[in-house]
Amino acid sequence: MENNRQLKLYLDFFKNNKIELNKSNSLKLIDDIFDRDIFMKEVVYLEKNKFIIKNNKENNILFLTEKGEKCLLQINNEIEYEDEKERIDFEKSKVDLNLNKWLLKTKWLPHFIAFISFLFAVYVYFDSKNDSKKLEERIEKLESKILIPKNESKK
């Protein structure tokens, strides 16, 4: 067997169909779905690994064994996990694509905001300098008013 999906295909086939190798309707069903030569090689592989068993008493009927059912269940779980992982990766790539489109549309927005912030910072800096000068002048005036009466009272 090449991979799990191919093994699943054969195990599902044996689980869902009663295969009698001596009957023409079973052979026709096999020919409709598989190449008969490849199918027979895979039957040998499946029998060797005890995934299926041949009941010689009842016209070469092939049955899925318990080991085959467990393997089928495990493969189904693995495939389900892989499919879910692929779906999540696809969703993630869609979100990434939308985010990148938005970033392309708004690539100048951060620069514009930074420039406005810079202008605001410069304005606040000079405004605070101006306010501090005004405050110093008021303090000096008040000090001079306080000092003048004291000087006059000393005389």
Short mmCIF file of C-alpha atoms in Angstrom, two decimals:
data_model
loop_
_atom_site.label_atom_id
_atom_site.label_comp_id
_atom_site.label_asym_id
_atom_site.label_seq_id
_atom_site.Cartn_x
_atom_site.Cartn_y
_atom_site.Cartn_z
CA MET A 1 0.00 0.00 0.00
CA GLU A 2 1.29 3.42 -0.91
CA ASN A 3 -0.47 5.53 1.65
CA ASN A 4 -3.24 5.66 4.19
CA ARG A 5 -5.84 7.03 1.81
CA GLN A 6 -5.39 4.12 -0.57
CA LEU A 7 -5.48 1.65 2.32
CA LYS A 8 -8.66 3.34 3.54
CA LEU A 9 -10.18 2.94 0.08
CA TYR A 10 -9.62 -0.82 0.12
CA LEU A 11 -10.67 -1.28 3.74
CA ASP A 12 -13.86 0.74 3.17
CA PHE A 13 -14.56 -1.38 0.11
CA PHE A 14 -14.33 -4.59 2.13
CA LYS A 15 -16.32 -3.15 5.00
CA ASN A 16 -19.19 -1.98 2.79
CA ASN A 17 -19.32 -4.86 0.30
CA LYS A 18 -19.57 -8.62 0.54
CA ILE A 19 -16.85 -9.79 -1.83
CA GLU A 20 -17.00 -13.28 -3.24
CA LEU A 21 -14.12 -13.83 -5.62
CA ASN A 22 -15.96 -16.68 -7.39
CA LYS A 23 -19.05 -14.59 -8.24
CA SER A 24 -19.22 -12.51 -11.39
CA ASN A 25 -21.16 -9.64 -9.76
CA SER A 26 -18.34 -9.19 -7.20
CA LEU A 27 -15.75 -9.24 -9.98
CA LYS A 28 -17.77 -6.68 -11.95
CA LEU A 29 -17.94 -4.44 -8.87
CA ILE A 30 -14.17 -4.78 -8.43
CA ASP A 31 -13.59 -3.95 -12.11
CA ASP A 32 -15.83 -0.89 -11.86
CA ILE A 33 -13.83 0.56 -8.97
CA PHE A 34 -10.32 -0.91 -9.25
CA ASP A 35 -7.99 -2.50 -11.75
CA ARG A 36 -8.39 -6.23 -11.10
CA ASP A 37 -4.67 -7.09 -11.20
CA ILE A 38 -3.79 -4.31 -8.76
CA PHE A 39 -6.77 -5.27 -6.62
CA MET A 40 -5.59 -8.87 -6.36
CA LYS A 41 -2.09 -7.71 -5.36
CA GLU A 42 -3.62 -5.50 -2.70
CA VAL A 43 -5.77 -8.40 -1.48
CA VAL A 44 -2.58 -10.41 -0.98
CA TYR A 45 -1.05 -7.49 0.94
CA LEU A 46 -4.19 -7.06 3.07
CA GLU A 47 -4.35 -10.81 3.83
CA LYS A 48 -0.64 -10.91 4.67
CA ASN A 49 -1.09 -8.07 7.17
CA LYS A 50 -4.30 -9.67 8.51
CA PHE A 51 -6.56 -6.73 7.59
CA ILE A 52 -8.88 -9.09 5.70
CA ILE A 53 -9.48 -12.81 5.91
CA LYS A 54 -10.65 -15.24 3.25
CA ASN A 55 -13.32 -17.74 4.20
CA ASN A 56 -12.63 -20.71 1.89
CA LYS A 57 -15.64 -22.68 3.11
CA GLU A 58 -18.07 -20.15 1.67
CA ASN A 59 -16.92 -19.45 -1.87
CA ASN A 60 -13.83 -17.32 -1.12
CA ILE A 61 -15.68 -14.59 0.72
CA LEU A 62 -13.39 -11.80 1.94
CA PHE A 63 -14.12 -10.25 5.32
CA LEU A 64 -12.64 -7.32 7.14
CA THR A 65 -10.93 -8.47 10.35
CA GLU A 66 -10.98 -6.72 13.71
CA LYS A 67 -7.45 -5.52 13.02
CA GLY A 68 -8.66 -4.15 9.69
CA GLU A 69 -11.53 -2.32 11.39
CA LYS A 70 -9.18 -0.82 13.97
CA CYS A 71 -6.79 0.23 11.22
CA LEU A 72 -9.68 1.76 9.25
CA LEU A 73 -10.82 3.68 12.32
CA GLN A 74 -7.28 4.93 12.96
CA ILE A 75 -6.87 5.98 9.32
CA ASN A 76 -10.23 7.76 9.40
CA ASN A 77 -9.14 9.65 12.52
CA GLU A 78 -5.79 10.59 10.93
CA ILE A 79 -7.46 11.75 7.74
CA GLU A 80 -10.02 13.72 9.72
CA TYR A 81 -7.20 15.36 11.69
CA GLU A 82 -5.26 16.17 8.50
CA ASP A 83 -8.37 17.60 6.85
CA GLU A 84 -9.11 19.75 9.91
CA LYS A 85 -5.50 20.93 9.95
CA GLU A 86 -5.69 21.83 6.25
CA ARG A 87 -8.98 23.68 6.84
CA ILE A 88 -7.43 25.65 9.71
CA ASP A 89 -4.37 26.47 7.59
CA PHE A 90 -6.66 27.63 4.80
CA GLU A 91 -8.65 29.83 7.19
CA LYS A 92 -5.40 31.22 8.57
CA SER A 93 -4.16 32.03 5.08
CA LYS A 94 -7.45 33.81 4.31
CA VAL A 95 -7.11 35.91 7.48
CA ASP A 96 -3.46 36.64 6.65
CA LEU A 97 -4.44 37.70 3.14
CA ASN A 98 -7.14 40.06 4.43
CA LEU A 99 -4.75 41.49 7.01
CA ASN A 100 -2.05 42.07 4.40
CA LYS A 101 -4.56 43.77 2.09
CA TRP A 102 -5.57 46.06 4.94
CA LEU A 103 -1.91 46.78 5.74
CA LEU A 104 -1.29 47.71 2.11
CA LYS A 105 -4.24 50.09 2.15
CA THR A 106 -3.15 51.70 5.41
CA LYS A 107 0.62 51.65 5.05
CA TRP A 108 0.79 55.48 5.23
CA LEU A 109 -1.53 55.73 8.21
CA PRO A 110 1.16 55.06 10.85
CA HIS A 111 3.47 57.60 9.20
CA PHE A 112 0.71 60.19 9.14
CA ILE A 113 -0.15 59.59 12.80
CA ALA A 114 3.55 59.80 13.75
CA PHE A 115 3.92 63.11 11.89
CA ILE A 116 0.84 64.58 13.59
CA SER A 117 2.16 63.36 16.96
CA PHE A 118 5.53 64.99 16.27
CA LEU A 119 3.87 68.32 15.44
CA PHE A 120 1.76 68.11 18.58
CA ALA A 121 4.86 67.35 20.70
CA VAL A 122 6.71 70.36 19.24
CA TYR A 123 3.71 72.60 19.88
CA VAL A 124 3.37 71.39 23.49
CA TYR A 125 7.11 71.90 24.07
CA PHE A 126 7.11 75.50 22.87
CA ASP A 127 3.82 76.29 24.57
CA SER A 128 5.17 75.03 27.89
CA LYS A 129 8.32 77.14 27.41
CA ASN A 130 6.13 80.18 26.82
CA ASP A 131 4.04 79.41 29.90
CA SER A 132 7.14 78.97 32.05
CA LYS A 133 8.43 82.39 30.90
CA LYS A 134 5.12 83.98 31.81
CA LEU A 135 5.23 82.29 35.20
CA GLU A 136 8.78 83.51 35.83
CA GLU A 137 7.75 87.06 34.97
CA ARG A 138 4.81 86.90 37.39
CA ILE A 139 7.05 85.55 40.13
CA GLU A 140 9.57 88.35 39.56
CA LYS A 141 6.82 90.98 39.68
CA LEU A 142 5.45 89.58 42.90
CA GLU A 143 8.91 89.39 44.42
CA SER A 144 9.63 92.94 43.43
CA LYS A 145 6.35 94.10 44.99
CA ILE A 146 7.14 92.26 48.16
CA LEU A 147 10.71 93.52 48.31
CA ILE A 148 9.87 97.19 47.61
CA PRO A 149 7.61 97.64 50.62
CA LYS A 150 10.17 96.02 52.86
CA ASN A 151 12.86 98.38 51.59
CA GLU A 152 10.59 101.36 52.10
CA SER A 153 9.77 100.32 55.63
CA LYS A 154 13.46 100.14 56.52
CA LYS A 155 13.97 103.78 55.61
#
